[in-house]
Amino acid sequence: MTPRSVPVDEFDLVVFGGTGDLSRRKILPALYKRFCAGQMPGQSRLIGAARSDMGRAAYQAFVREALEEFANVDGSTQLDGFLDRLDYVTLDARGDTGWADLAKKMVPGRVRAFYFSVGPSLFGDLAQGLQKWNLSDDQSRIVVEKPFGHDLETARALNRELACHFDERQIYRIDHYLGKETVQNLMAVRFGNMLFEPLWNSQYIDHIQITVAETVGVGGRGAYYERAGAMRDMMQNHMMQLLCLIAMEPPAKFEPDSVRDEKLKVIRALDPVEPHHIQRGQYTASDGVLSFREDVENARSKTESFIALKCHISNWRWAGTPFYLRTGKRLATRSSEITVVFKDAPHSIFGPEAGRHNNELTIQLQPDEGITLDVTIKEPGPGGMRLIDVPLDMSFAEALGPEADSPDAYERLIIDVIRGNQTLFMRNDEVEAAWAWTDPIIQGWEARGDVPKPYDAFTTGPDGALQMVRRDGRDWRGIRR
Ligand code: BG6
């Protein structure tokens, strides 16, 4: 198999917040890798824009350092070539400084993309500045990062503000989970195989679990996280997107609005969540790490670093099938997976002594991407018909070799912006629908003064999350170590 890089047009990518953390860790390394893959054609450039007063050479040195830290550039012969494609402008989003300089740097005829790698409070100023200084035309694109709002009201206000200056087809709202290769694979597995789709409904599926477990805490992002919590930071966006992809109807085409229409229908069909179907947790100090409350510097914090919930999608396909979602920080291991648990066979011809067996399909999103299907077979040996479940295990790394080394989500997403493909980006109505589902849950906690339950760091979260599933006669798949 040969990696294929589809050619893109010559472009100028302006990164507002070009000296920020996201730029250093994600955007610059991603573009550097695309440069190495030949996807910065002609004289395509990245122009950093930020308040820091520095010139082009200083920015190049800054980027070199970032790449040394976050991209594997050891011995690279391409690094200088990439640095040569960089430029920088000192710019004040809210004032006049730098805009005219930036305008002078833009080359007519190239694709123009403006990446707002800044806090949402500057989105409106930047959108306005681009128009005021004639930097954008109707082919230009803007890219905005999460968090897209803090609740429905603020998300709507942001959407309205951006809509004053740009068409929806020009706005790329990033949810980096959609750029992950394995997340896209969810669609390939579901809609590329005849095997699964006929069984993909409440008649054959007992329940679905989605787990995104992290070992990291919130240290360093305490102030943001204290206001967000796991619900806003992960559930409203990444988890919701995974849920959509696993539950949506087949879109007619793999095209932006076909896919996004189907995702939107899932979110809109979500029932409100009962308070006793939610478990929140907060990690405590252990194993040499600080507690959540120490990390966010608030000894009385009521913010959750863990959340597990059970939800239902009220539509023809999923009526009666629970979806269990959980995500948290400082858990036993870093592992994101989706497990589809099929129902038992309706009748066992082997009698009660053969036990109860069912199939489970697990899609491991990260790390060690792969798919496992548990299949029931006869236990080898004499002694009658005893059944056991064995995994049909496919690790992508083993099956695909070096091809399995998938590009970082940001590489895929940035190139999609340049290509003008919005399939993997969230539409305004999708984001608002997700907030409309999330808001009442958070308001309920606030009204009740709900306090998350403590859990030891590097475990599976609070006991309540286990109990919630056990009460239904089910169990979480273990968070793999
Ligand atoms: C971000 C969240 O969007 O996603 C972080 O703000 C979280 O809190 C991160 O750690 C997880 O992303 P990934 O790609 O490491 O699974």
Tab-separated table of C-alpha atoms and ligand atoms in Angstrom:
chain	number	residue	atom	x	y	z
A	1	MET	CA	0.000	0.000	0.000
A	2	THR	CA	1.317	3.446	-0.865
A	3	PRO	CA	0.406	6.481	1.194
A	4	ARG	CA	-1.520	8.875	-0.967
A	5	SER	CA	-1.375	12.607	-0.506
A	6	VAL	CA	-4.020	14.261	-2.567
A	7	PRO	CA	-2.643	17.477	-4.108
A	8	VAL	CA	-3.939	20.751	-2.711
A	9	ASP	CA	-3.885	24.257	-4.128
A	10	GLU	CA	-1.244	26.795	-3.166
A	11	PHE	CA	-2.299	28.474	0.089
A	12	ASP	CA	-1.551	31.015	2.787
A	13	LEU	CA	-2.452	29.845	6.271
A	14	VAL	CA	-2.529	32.645	8.813
A	15	VAL	CA	-2.438	31.425	12.396
A	16	PHE	CA	-3.706	33.979	14.897
A	17	GLY	CA	-2.169	32.925	18.187
A	18	GLY	CA	0.828	31.652	16.215
A	19	THR	CA	3.039	31.657	19.319
A	20	GLY	CA	0.500	29.930	21.579
A	21	ASP	CA	0.543	26.479	23.070
A	22	LEU	CA	-1.763	24.881	20.506
A	23	SER	CA	0.388	26.247	17.691
A	24	ARG	CA	3.542	24.855	19.228
A	25	ARG	CA	2.140	21.450	20.064
A	26	LYS	CA	-0.243	20.777	17.214
A	27	ILE	CA	-0.604	23.256	14.363
A	28	LEU	CA	3.068	23.825	13.544
A	29	PRO	CA	4.070	20.143	13.810
A	30	ALA	CA	1.048	19.163	11.707
A	31	LEU	CA	1.880	21.593	8.938
A	32	TYR	CA	5.529	20.643	9.027
A	33	LYS	CA	4.568	17.007	8.465
A	34	ARG	CA	2.294	17.957	5.588
A	35	PHE	CA	5.191	19.960	4.130
A	36	CYS	CA	7.366	16.852	4.308
A	37	ALA	CA	4.585	14.898	2.594
A	38	GLY	CA	4.585	17.415	-0.251
A	39	GLN	CA	1.314	19.093	0.668
A	40	MET	CA	2.559	22.689	0.793
A	41	PRO	CA	2.725	23.219	-2.946
A	42	GLY	CA	4.385	26.147	-4.733
A	43	GLN	CA	5.181	28.905	-2.313
A	44	SER	CA	2.429	28.058	0.211
A	45	ARG	CA	3.102	29.708	3.553
A	46	LEU	CA	2.233	29.771	7.186
A	47	ILE	CA	2.053	33.269	8.608
A	48	GLY	CA	2.088	33.464	12.384
A	49	ALA	CA	0.248	36.432	13.884
A	50	ALA	CA	0.372	37.283	17.559
A	51	ARG	CA	0.946	40.154	19.962
A	52	SER	CA	4.600	39.300	20.649
A	53	ASP	CA	6.890	41.761	19.037
A	54	MET	CA	9.234	39.696	16.910
A	55	GLY	CA	10.432	39.552	13.346
A	56	ARG	CA	10.418	36.746	10.807
A	57	ALA	CA	13.818	35.379	11.870
A	58	ALA	CA	12.817	35.257	15.530
A	59	TYR	CA	9.610	33.442	14.613
A	60	GLN	CA	11.554	30.934	12.547
A	61	ALA	CA	13.777	30.273	15.573
A	62	PHE	CA	10.689	29.924	17.761
A	63	VAL	CA	9.150	27.412	15.351
A	64	ARG	CA	12.388	25.453	15.064
A	65	GLU	CA	12.390	25.052	18.819
A	66	ALA	CA	8.727	24.003	18.873
A	67	LEU	CA	9.343	21.398	16.182
A	68	GLU	CA	12.389	20.075	17.998
A	69	GLU	CA	10.174	19.546	21.004
A	70	PHE	CA	6.956	18.330	19.407
A	71	ALA	CA	7.811	16.923	15.978
A	72	ASN	CA	10.425	14.384	15.202
A	73	VAL	CA	12.856	16.599	13.292
A	74	ASP	CA	16.122	14.919	14.230
A	75	GLY	CA	18.309	14.751	11.149
A	76	SER	CA	15.526	16.124	8.949
A	77	THR	CA	16.721	17.640	5.696
A	78	GLN	CA	13.340	19.297	5.235
A	79	LEU	CA	13.333	21.540	8.291
A	80	ASP	CA	15.063	24.507	6.674
A	81	GLY	CA	12.774	24.291	3.663
A	82	PHE	CA	9.763	24.456	5.968
A	83	LEU	CA	11.143	27.345	8.024
A	84	ASP	CA	11.649	29.206	4.794
A	85	ARG	CA	7.880	29.079	4.252
A	86	LEU	CA	7.162	30.947	7.471
A	87	ASP	CA	6.417	34.553	8.034
A	88	TYR	CA	5.265	36.547	11.023
A	89	VAL	CA	3.366	39.680	11.823
A	90	THR	CA	2.918	41.386	15.179
A	91	LEU	CA	-0.800	41.996	15.417
A	92	ASP	CA	-3.350	43.252	17.882
A	93	ALA	CA	-6.711	41.554	17.334
A	94	ARG	CA	-8.602	44.417	18.970
A	95	GLY	CA	-6.591	47.356	17.685
A	96	ASP	CA	-5.128	48.504	14.368
A	97	THR	CA	-1.582	47.257	14.838
A	98	GLY	CA	-0.386	44.762	12.266
A	99	TRP	CA	-3.467	44.401	10.075
A	100	ALA	CA	-2.115	46.519	7.222
A	101	ASP	CA	1.178	44.571	7.362
A	102	LEU	CA	-0.708	41.325	7.179
A	103	ALA	CA	-2.743	42.583	4.230
A	104	LYS	CA	0.485	43.427	2.379
A	105	LYS	CA	1.761	39.913	2.900
A	106	MET	CA	-1.225	38.171	1.357
A	107	VAL	CA	-0.694	36.899	-2.189
A	108	PRO	CA	-3.678	37.184	-4.539
A	109	GLY	CA	-4.980	33.982	-6.062
A	110	ARG	CA	-3.992	31.668	-3.243
A	111	VAL	CA	-6.377	29.826	-0.943
A	112	ARG	CA	-6.592	31.858	2.267
A	113	ALA	CA	-7.241	30.191	5.574
A	114	PHE	CA	-7.287	32.006	8.909
A	115	TYR	CA	-6.849	29.854	11.975
A	116	PHE	CA	-8.223	31.426	15.170
A	117	SER	CA	-5.999	29.686	17.688
A	118	VAL	CA	-7.033	32.141	20.401
A	119	GLY	CA	-9.675	32.358	23.119
A	120	PRO	CA	-13.289	32.597	21.881
A	121	SER	CA	-13.564	36.160	23.202
A	122	LEU	CA	-11.385	37.231	20.250
A	123	PHE	CA	-13.245	35.321	17.520
A	124	GLY	CA	-15.566	38.223	16.757
A	125	ASP	CA	-12.749	40.808	16.707
A	126	LEU	CA	-10.703	38.690	14.338
A	127	ALA	CA	-13.630	38.026	12.009
A	128	GLN	CA	-14.377	41.754	11.931
A	129	GLY	CA	-10.719	42.679	11.428
A	130	LEU	CA	-10.436	40.335	8.446
A	131	GLN	CA	-13.326	42.068	6.787
A	132	LYS	CA	-12.377	45.611	7.733
A	133	TRP	CA	-8.867	45.197	6.380
A	134	ASN	CA	-10.055	43.420	3.233
A	135	LEU	CA	-8.130	40.308	4.020
A	136	SER	CA	-10.851	37.853	3.159
A	137	ASP	CA	-12.931	37.159	0.114
A	138	ASP	CA	-15.792	34.747	-0.339
A	139	GLN	CA	-13.366	31.869	-0.853
A	140	SER	CA	-11.472	32.485	2.413
A	141	ARG	CA	-11.952	30.152	5.350
A	142	ILE	CA	-11.754	30.604	9.074
A	143	VAL	CA	-10.930	27.828	11.514
A	144	VAL	CA	-12.132	28.067	15.092
A	145	GLU	CA	-11.086	25.929	18.020
A	146	LYS	CA	-13.085	24.567	20.879
A	147	PRO	CA	-14.412	25.493	23.357
A	148	PHE	CA	-17.126	26.806	21.061
A	149	GLY	CA	-19.084	28.598	23.745
A	150	HIS	CA	-19.667	27.823	27.390
A	151	ASP	CA	-23.350	27.010	26.992
A	152	LEU	CA	-26.106	27.312	24.404
A	153	GLU	CA	-26.473	31.046	24.797
A	154	THR	CA	-22.780	31.835	24.340
A	155	ALA	CA	-22.481	29.361	21.451
A	156	ARG	CA	-25.418	31.037	19.714
A	157	ALA	CA	-23.858	34.443	20.262
A	158	LEU	CA	-20.580	33.231	18.740
A	159	ASN	CA	-22.381	31.721	15.768
A	160	ARG	CA	-24.253	34.976	15.220
A	161	GLU	CA	-21.074	37.011	15.483
A	162	LEU	CA	-19.185	34.879	12.976
A	163	ALA	CA	-22.198	34.807	10.658
A	164	CYS	CA	-22.035	38.618	10.389
A	165	HIS	CA	-18.744	38.260	8.526
A	166	PHE	CA	-18.586	34.760	7.042
A	167	ASP	CA	-20.927	32.250	5.420
A	168	GLU	CA	-21.398	28.951	7.194
A	169	ARG	CA	-19.567	27.237	4.303
A	170	GLN	CA	-16.471	29.284	5.223
A	171	ILE	CA	-16.479	28.398	8.935
A	172	TYR	CA	-14.543	25.323	10.112
A	173	ARG	CA	-15.277	24.454	13.767
A	174	ILE	CA	-12.660	22.003	14.946
A	175	ASP	CA	-13.372	18.947	17.020
A	176	HIS	CA	-10.025	17.233	16.722
A	177	TYR	CA	-11.572	13.825	17.465
A	178	LEU	CA	-13.130	13.920	14.014
A	179	GLY	CA	-9.666	14.189	12.502
A	180	LYS	CA	-8.449	11.026	14.193
A	181	GLU	CA	-7.954	8.248	11.698
A	182	THR	CA	-9.644	5.669	13.889
A	183	VAL	CA	-12.653	7.879	14.445
A	184	GLN	CA	-13.111	8.130	10.706
A	185	ASN	CA	-12.715	4.400	10.664
A	186	LEU	CA	-15.965	4.121	12.589
A	187	MET	CA	-17.731	5.193	9.421
A	188	ALA	CA	-15.643	2.851	7.265
A	189	VAL	CA	-16.397	-0.114	9.514
A	190	ARG	CA	-20.111	0.629	9.689
A	191	PHE	CA	-20.800	1.670	6.136
A	192	GLY	CA	-18.101	-0.226	4.239
A	193	ASN	CA	-19.058	-3.680	5.504
A	194	MET	CA	-22.268	-5.556	4.881
A	195	LEU	CA	-21.619	-7.610	8.014
A	196	PHE	CA	-22.499	-5.103	10.712
A	197	GLU	CA	-25.143	-2.728	9.457
A	198	PRO	CA	-28.080	-5.194	9.339
A	199	LEU	CA	-27.473	-5.941	13.029
A	200	TRP	CA	-26.864	-2.321	14.004
A	201	ASN	CA	-30.056	-1.627	15.937
A	202	SER	CA	-31.923	-2.274	19.164
A	203	GLN	CA	-33.159	-5.659	17.971
A	204	TYR	CA	-29.650	-7.131	18.032
A	205	ILE	CA	-27.617	-4.764	20.173
A	206	ASP	CA	-27.974	-4.885	23.938
A	207	HIS	CA	-26.060	-1.699	24.642
A	208	ILE	CA	-23.088	0.406	23.541
A	209	GLN	CA	-20.275	1.729	25.714
A	210	ILE	CA	-17.971	4.608	24.892
A	211	THR	CA	-14.957	5.210	27.107
A	212	VAL	CA	-12.338	7.917	26.759
A	213	ALA	CA	-9.941	7.481	29.653
A	214	GLU	CA	-6.880	9.621	30.246
A	215	THR	CA	-4.066	9.326	32.761
A	216	VAL	CA	-3.176	13.024	32.658
A	217	GLY	CA	-4.615	15.453	35.174
A	218	VAL	CA	-5.562	19.061	34.540
A	219	GLY	CA	-2.369	20.610	35.851
A	220	GLY	CA	-1.423	23.654	33.786
A	221	ARG	CA	-4.989	24.201	32.534
A	222	GLY	CA	-6.565	24.502	35.950
A	223	ALA	CA	-8.331	27.817	35.429
A	224	TYR	CA	-9.959	26.746	32.164
A	225	TYR	CA	-10.862	23.285	33.446
A	226	GLU	CA	-12.380	24.521	36.681
A	227	ARG	CA	-14.923	26.401	34.564
A	228	ALA	CA	-15.395	23.622	32.035
A	229	GLY	CA	-15.271	20.242	33.769
A	230	ALA	CA	-15.433	16.939	31.925
A	231	MET	CA	-18.958	17.661	30.735
A	232	ARG	CA	-18.009	20.746	28.747
A	233	ASP	CA	-14.445	19.714	27.966
A	234	MET	CA	-15.125	16.228	26.585
A	235	MET	CA	-18.763	15.146	26.738
A	236	GLN	CA	-20.423	18.014	24.871
A	237	ASN	CA	-18.032	17.652	21.950
A	238	HIS	CA	-15.684	14.659	21.546
A	239	MET	CA	-17.904	12.073	23.238
A	240	MET	CA	-20.964	13.443	21.502
A	241	GLN	CA	-19.252	13.149	18.127
A	242	LEU	CA	-18.307	9.534	18.825
A	243	LEU	CA	-21.880	8.826	19.831
A	244	CYS	CA	-23.139	10.402	16.606
A	245	LEU	CA	-20.834	8.385	14.395
A	246	ILE	CA	-21.723	5.118	16.076
A	247	ALA	CA	-25.464	5.792	16.121
A	248	MET	CA	-26.280	7.823	13.013
A	249	GLU	CA	-28.174	6.579	9.984
A	250	PRO	CA	-26.079	5.941	6.865
A	251	PRO	CA	-25.651	9.280	5.086
A	252	ALA	CA	-26.464	9.146	1.386
A	253	LYS	CA	-22.945	10.309	0.586
A	254	PHE	CA	-19.708	10.977	2.407
A	255	GLU	CA	-20.252	14.671	1.943
A	256	PRO	CA	-20.339	17.495	4.473
A	257	ASP	CA	-24.036	18.145	4.764
A	258	SER	CA	-25.137	14.532	4.312
A	259	VAL	CA	-22.938	13.461	7.214
A	260	ARG	CA	-23.703	16.461	9.395
A	261	ASP	CA	-27.450	16.176	8.837
A	262	GLU	CA	-27.367	12.607	10.149
A	263	LYS	CA	-25.251	13.522	13.169
A	264	LEU	CA	-27.595	16.355	14.007
A	265	LYS	CA	-30.571	13.972	13.968
A	266	VAL	CA	-28.870	11.801	16.588
A	267	ILE	CA	-28.215	14.732	18.921
A	268	ARG	CA	-31.761	15.981	18.517
A	269	ALA	CA	-33.141	12.518	19.292
A	270	LEU	CA	-31.253	12.265	22.594
A	271	ASP	CA	-33.549	12.071	25.599
A	272	PRO	CA	-32.845	14.354	28.546
A	273	VAL	CA	-30.667	12.451	31.025
A	274	GLU	CA	-32.138	11.507	34.404
A	275	PRO	CA	-29.998	12.803	37.294
A	276	HIS	CA	-29.517	9.271	38.666
A	277	HIS	CA	-28.112	8.214	35.298
A	278	ILE	CA	-25.097	10.455	35.761
A	279	GLN	CA	-22.084	9.947	37.989
A	280	ARG	CA	-19.528	12.677	38.452
A	281	GLY	CA	-16.145	12.259	40.059
A	282	GLN	CA	-13.097	14.236	41.122
A	283	TYR	CA	-9.653	12.686	41.511
A	284	THR	CA	-7.928	12.835	44.856
A	285	ALA	CA	-4.216	13.020	45.581
A	286	SER	CA	-2.442	9.684	45.319
A	287	ASP	CA	0.577	8.001	43.805
A	288	GLY	CA	2.531	11.220	44.054
A	289	VAL	CA	0.106	13.409	42.105
A	290	LEU	CA	-1.889	16.382	43.310
A	291	SER	CA	-5.623	16.197	43.788
A	292	PHE	CA	-7.991	17.828	41.318
A	293	ARG	CA	-8.774	20.530	43.862
A	294	GLU	CA	-5.079	21.315	44.233
A	295	ASP	CA	-4.650	21.307	40.445
A	296	VAL	CA	-7.435	23.835	39.966
A	297	GLU	CA	-6.448	25.730	43.133
A	298	ASN	CA	-9.931	25.615	44.585
A	299	ALA	CA	-10.332	23.640	47.788
A	300	ARG	CA	-14.131	23.636	47.380
A	301	SER	CA	-14.313	22.934	43.690
A	302	LYS	CA	-17.519	21.244	42.509
A	303	THR	CA	-16.194	20.642	39.012
A	304	GLU	CA	-15.988	17.077	37.723
A	305	SER	CA	-12.839	15.494	36.304
A	306	PHE	CA	-14.821	12.333	35.540
A	307	ILE	CA	-18.290	11.756	34.217
A	308	ALA	CA	-20.234	8.634	33.350
A	309	LEU	CA	-23.769	8.719	32.047
A	310	LYS	CA	-26.442	6.585	30.490
A	311	CYS	CA	-28.427	8.042	27.650
A	312	HIS	CA	-31.086	6.989	25.199
A	313	ILE	CA	-31.686	7.921	21.610
A	314	SER	CA	-35.379	8.039	20.913
A	315	ASN	CA	-35.674	6.934	17.337
A	316	TRP	CA	-36.754	3.838	15.434
A	317	ARG	CA	-33.271	2.299	15.363
A	318	TRP	CA	-32.267	2.778	18.986
A	319	ALA	CA	-35.418	2.846	21.129
A	320	GLY	CA	-34.630	0.849	24.265
A	321	THR	CA	-30.851	0.532	23.730
A	322	PRO	CA	-28.825	2.299	26.422
A	323	PHE	CA	-25.606	4.078	25.568
A	324	TYR	CA	-23.128	4.317	28.437
A	325	LEU	CA	-20.546	7.069	28.082
A	326	ARG	CA	-17.666	7.780	30.416
A	327	THR	CA	-14.615	9.958	30.337
A	328	GLY	CA	-12.187	11.156	32.925
A	329	LYS	CA	-8.733	12.318	33.854
A	330	ARG	CA	-6.239	10.501	36.072
A	331	LEU	CA	-7.731	7.118	35.263
A	332	ALA	CA	-5.891	3.815	35.282
A	333	THR	CA	-4.687	4.060	31.712
A	334	ARG	CA	-5.019	6.091	28.522
A	335	SER	CA	-7.521	4.265	26.423
A	336	SER	CA	-10.397	5.243	24.182
A	337	GLU	CA	-12.691	2.563	22.929
A	338	ILE	CA	-16.210	1.836	21.843
A	339	THR	CA	-17.803	-1.516	22.603
A	340	VAL	CA	-20.932	-2.703	20.903
A	341	VAL	CA	-22.434	-5.469	23.013
A	342	PHE	CA	-24.770	-7.713	21.032
A	343	LYS	CA	-27.667	-9.575	22.598
A	344	ASP	CA	-27.508	-13.227	23.545
A	345	ALA	CA	-28.682	-15.669	20.920
A	346	PRO	CA	-32.466	-15.992	21.336
A	347	HIS	CA	-32.292	-19.708	22.133
A	348	SER	CA	-29.391	-21.936	23.086
A	349	ILE	CA	-29.494	-25.333	21.431
A	350	PHE	CA	-26.706	-26.387	23.797
A	351	GLY	CA	-28.757	-26.161	26.945
A	352	PRO	CA	-28.224	-24.124	30.101
A	353	GLU	CA	-24.893	-25.778	30.966
A	354	ALA	CA	-23.290	-24.160	27.887
A	355	GLY	CA	-23.771	-20.817	29.633
A	356	ARG	CA	-24.806	-17.490	28.128
A	357	HIS	CA	-22.722	-16.040	25.349
A	358	ASN	CA	-22.883	-13.029	23.174
A	359	ASN	CA	-20.757	-11.180	20.661
A	360	GLU	CA	-18.960	-7.953	21.397
A	361	LEU	CA	-17.361	-5.663	18.879
A	362	THR	CA	-14.718	-3.372	20.311
A	363	ILE	CA	-13.210	-0.550	18.350
A	364	GLN	CA	-10.034	0.632	20.046
A	365	LEU	CA	-9.544	4.256	19.063
A	366	GLN	CA	-6.288	4.969	20.884
A	367	PRO	CA	-3.682	3.832	21.620
A	368	ASP	CA	-3.053	0.493	19.829
A	369	GLU	CA	-5.783	1.106	17.297
A	370	GLY	CA	-7.664	-1.970	16.247
A	371	ILE	CA	-10.862	-3.951	16.210
A	372	THR	CA	-11.782	-7.012	18.232
A	373	LEU	CA	-14.830	-9.188	17.725
A	374	ASP	CA	-15.582	-11.674	20.468
A	375	VAL	CA	-16.926	-14.840	18.920
A	376	THR	CA	-18.368	-17.861	20.700
A	377	ILE	CA	-16.790	-21.217	19.858
A	378	LYS	CA	-16.632	-24.709	21.317
A	379	GLU	CA	-14.075	-25.142	24.019
A	380	PRO	CA	-11.592	-27.609	22.575
A	381	GLY	CA	-11.427	-31.105	24.048
A	382	PRO	CA	-13.734	-33.878	25.078
A	383	GLY	CA	-16.462	-33.515	27.665
A	384	GLY	CA	-19.422	-32.272	25.712
A	385	MET	CA	-20.321	-28.978	24.186
A	386	ARG	CA	-18.872	-26.262	26.366
A	387	LEU	CA	-18.701	-22.809	24.858
A	388	ILE	CA	-16.115	-20.088	25.271
A	389	ASP	CA	-15.709	-16.604	23.846
A	390	VAL	CA	-12.522	-15.875	21.961
A	391	PRO	CA	-11.419	-12.616	20.379
A	392	LEU	CA	-10.958	-12.210	16.663
A	393	ASP	CA	-8.326	-9.602	17.177
A	394	MET	CA	-7.083	-7.195	14.562
A	395	SER	CA	-4.443	-4.747	15.591
A	396	PHE	CA	-4.102	-2.179	12.808
A	397	ALA	CA	-0.362	-1.982	13.487
A	398	GLU	CA	0.014	-5.712	12.809
A	399	ALA	CA	-2.414	-5.858	9.908
A	400	LEU	CA	-1.241	-2.723	8.114
A	401	GLY	CA	2.395	-2.372	9.149
A	402	PRO	CA	3.847	1.125	8.791
A	403	GLU	CA	0.655	2.221	7.026
A	404	ALA	CA	-1.040	2.132	10.417
A	405	ASP	CA	1.074	5.106	11.516
A	406	SER	CA	-1.752	7.467	10.996
A	407	PRO	CA	-1.242	11.202	10.637
A	408	ASP	CA	-2.140	13.397	13.567
A	409	ALA	CA	-5.721	14.654	13.564
A	410	TYR	CA	-4.547	18.219	12.933
A	411	GLU	CA	-2.713	17.239	9.760
A	412	ARG	CA	-5.870	15.837	8.283
A	413	LEU	CA	-8.044	18.709	9.460
A	414	ILE	CA	-5.764	21.523	8.252
A	415	ILE	CA	-5.495	19.977	4.820
A	416	ASP	CA	-9.283	19.545	4.699
A	417	VAL	CA	-9.616	23.278	5.385
A	418	ILE	CA	-7.319	24.031	2.454
A	419	ARG	CA	-9.299	21.639	0.262
A	420	GLY	CA	-12.554	23.209	1.365
A	421	ASN	CA	-14.008	19.992	2.757
A	422	GLN	CA	-16.200	20.535	5.822
A	423	THR	CA	-17.206	16.903	6.425
A	424	LEU	CA	-15.088	16.550	9.557
A	425	PHE	CA	-16.052	19.916	11.043
A	426	MET	CA	-19.028	20.821	13.168
A	427	ARG	CA	-21.863	22.845	11.739
A	428	ASN	CA	-23.506	25.679	13.705
A	429	ASP	CA	-26.732	23.752	14.354
A	430	GLU	CA	-24.822	20.677	15.506
A	431	VAL	CA	-22.899	22.630	18.123
A	432	GLU	CA	-26.045	24.343	19.334
A	433	ALA	CA	-27.968	21.061	19.560
A	434	ALA	CA	-25.151	19.555	21.633
A	435	TRP	CA	-25.304	22.484	24.042
A	436	ALA	CA	-29.096	22.298	24.177
A	437	TRP	CA	-28.740	18.715	25.456
A	438	THR	CA	-25.861	19.517	27.827
A	439	ASP	CA	-27.176	22.715	29.411
A	440	PRO	CA	-30.078	21.265	31.442
A	441	ILE	CA	-27.770	18.622	32.894
A	442	ILE	CA	-25.316	21.234	34.134
A	443	GLN	CA	-28.111	23.517	35.321
A	444	GLY	CA	-29.504	20.572	37.311
A	445	TRP	CA	-26.175	20.107	39.133
A	446	GLU	CA	-25.980	23.787	39.883
A	447	ALA	CA	-29.541	23.905	41.189
A	448	ARG	CA	-28.979	20.860	43.425
A	449	GLY	CA	-25.497	21.937	44.543
A	450	ASP	CA	-24.253	18.567	43.279
A	451	VAL	CA	-20.726	17.664	44.414
A	452	PRO	CA	-18.692	15.105	42.426
A	453	LYS	CA	-17.629	11.936	44.260
A	454	PRO	CA	-13.923	11.564	45.013
A	455	TYR	CA	-11.957	8.781	43.332
A	456	ASP	CA	-8.350	7.676	43.721
A	457	ALA	CA	-6.067	8.733	40.901
A	458	PHE	CA	-5.168	5.951	38.450
A	459	THR	CA	-8.268	3.881	39.107
A	460	THR	CA	-11.439	3.436	37.067
A	461	GLY	CA	-13.265	6.384	38.618
A	462	PRO	CA	-15.884	6.565	41.362
A	463	ASP	CA	-17.750	3.441	42.446
A	464	GLY	CA	-21.057	5.023	41.535
A	465	ALA	CA	-20.145	4.697	37.852
A	466	LEU	CA	-19.707	0.947	38.257
A	467	GLN	CA	-22.910	0.640	40.250
A	468	MET	CA	-24.894	2.608	37.684
A	469	VAL	CA	-24.127	0.007	35.022
A	470	ARG	CA	-24.380	-2.974	37.381
A	471	ARG	CA	-27.877	-1.948	38.422
A	472	ASP	CA	-28.819	-2.641	34.800
A	473	GLY	CA	-27.221	-6.112	35.010
A	474	ARG	CA	-24.276	-4.998	32.883
A	475	ASP	CA	-20.623	-4.167	33.351
A	476	TRP	CA	-18.147	-1.705	31.919
A	477	ARG	CA	-15.447	-3.187	29.761
A	478	GLY	CA	-12.278	-2.834	31.802
A	479	ILE	CA	-10.178	0.242	31.149
A	480	ARG	CA	-7.184	-1.555	29.686
A	481	ARG	CA	-3.870	-1.191	31.394
B	1	BG6	C1	-9.074	18.205	24.464
B	1	BG6	C2	-9.445	18.434	25.893
B	1	BG6	O1	-10.051	18.721	23.611
B	1	BG6	O2	-8.944	16.804	24.238
B	1	BG6	C3	-8.408	17.835	26.817
B	1	BG6	O3	-9.566	19.818	26.134
B	1	BG6	C4	-8.194	16.378	26.493
B	1	BG6	O4	-8.779	18.000	28.180
B	1	BG6	C5	-7.936	16.187	25.009
B	1	BG6	O5	-7.078	15.931	27.245
B	1	BG6	C6	-7.897	14.716	24.651
B	1	BG6	O6	-7.460	14.590	23.343
B	1	BG6	P1	-6.622	13.312	22.877
B	1	BG6	O7	-6.411	13.553	21.418
B	1	BG6	O8	-5.364	13.304	23.686
B	1	BG6	O9	-7.486	12.128	23.164
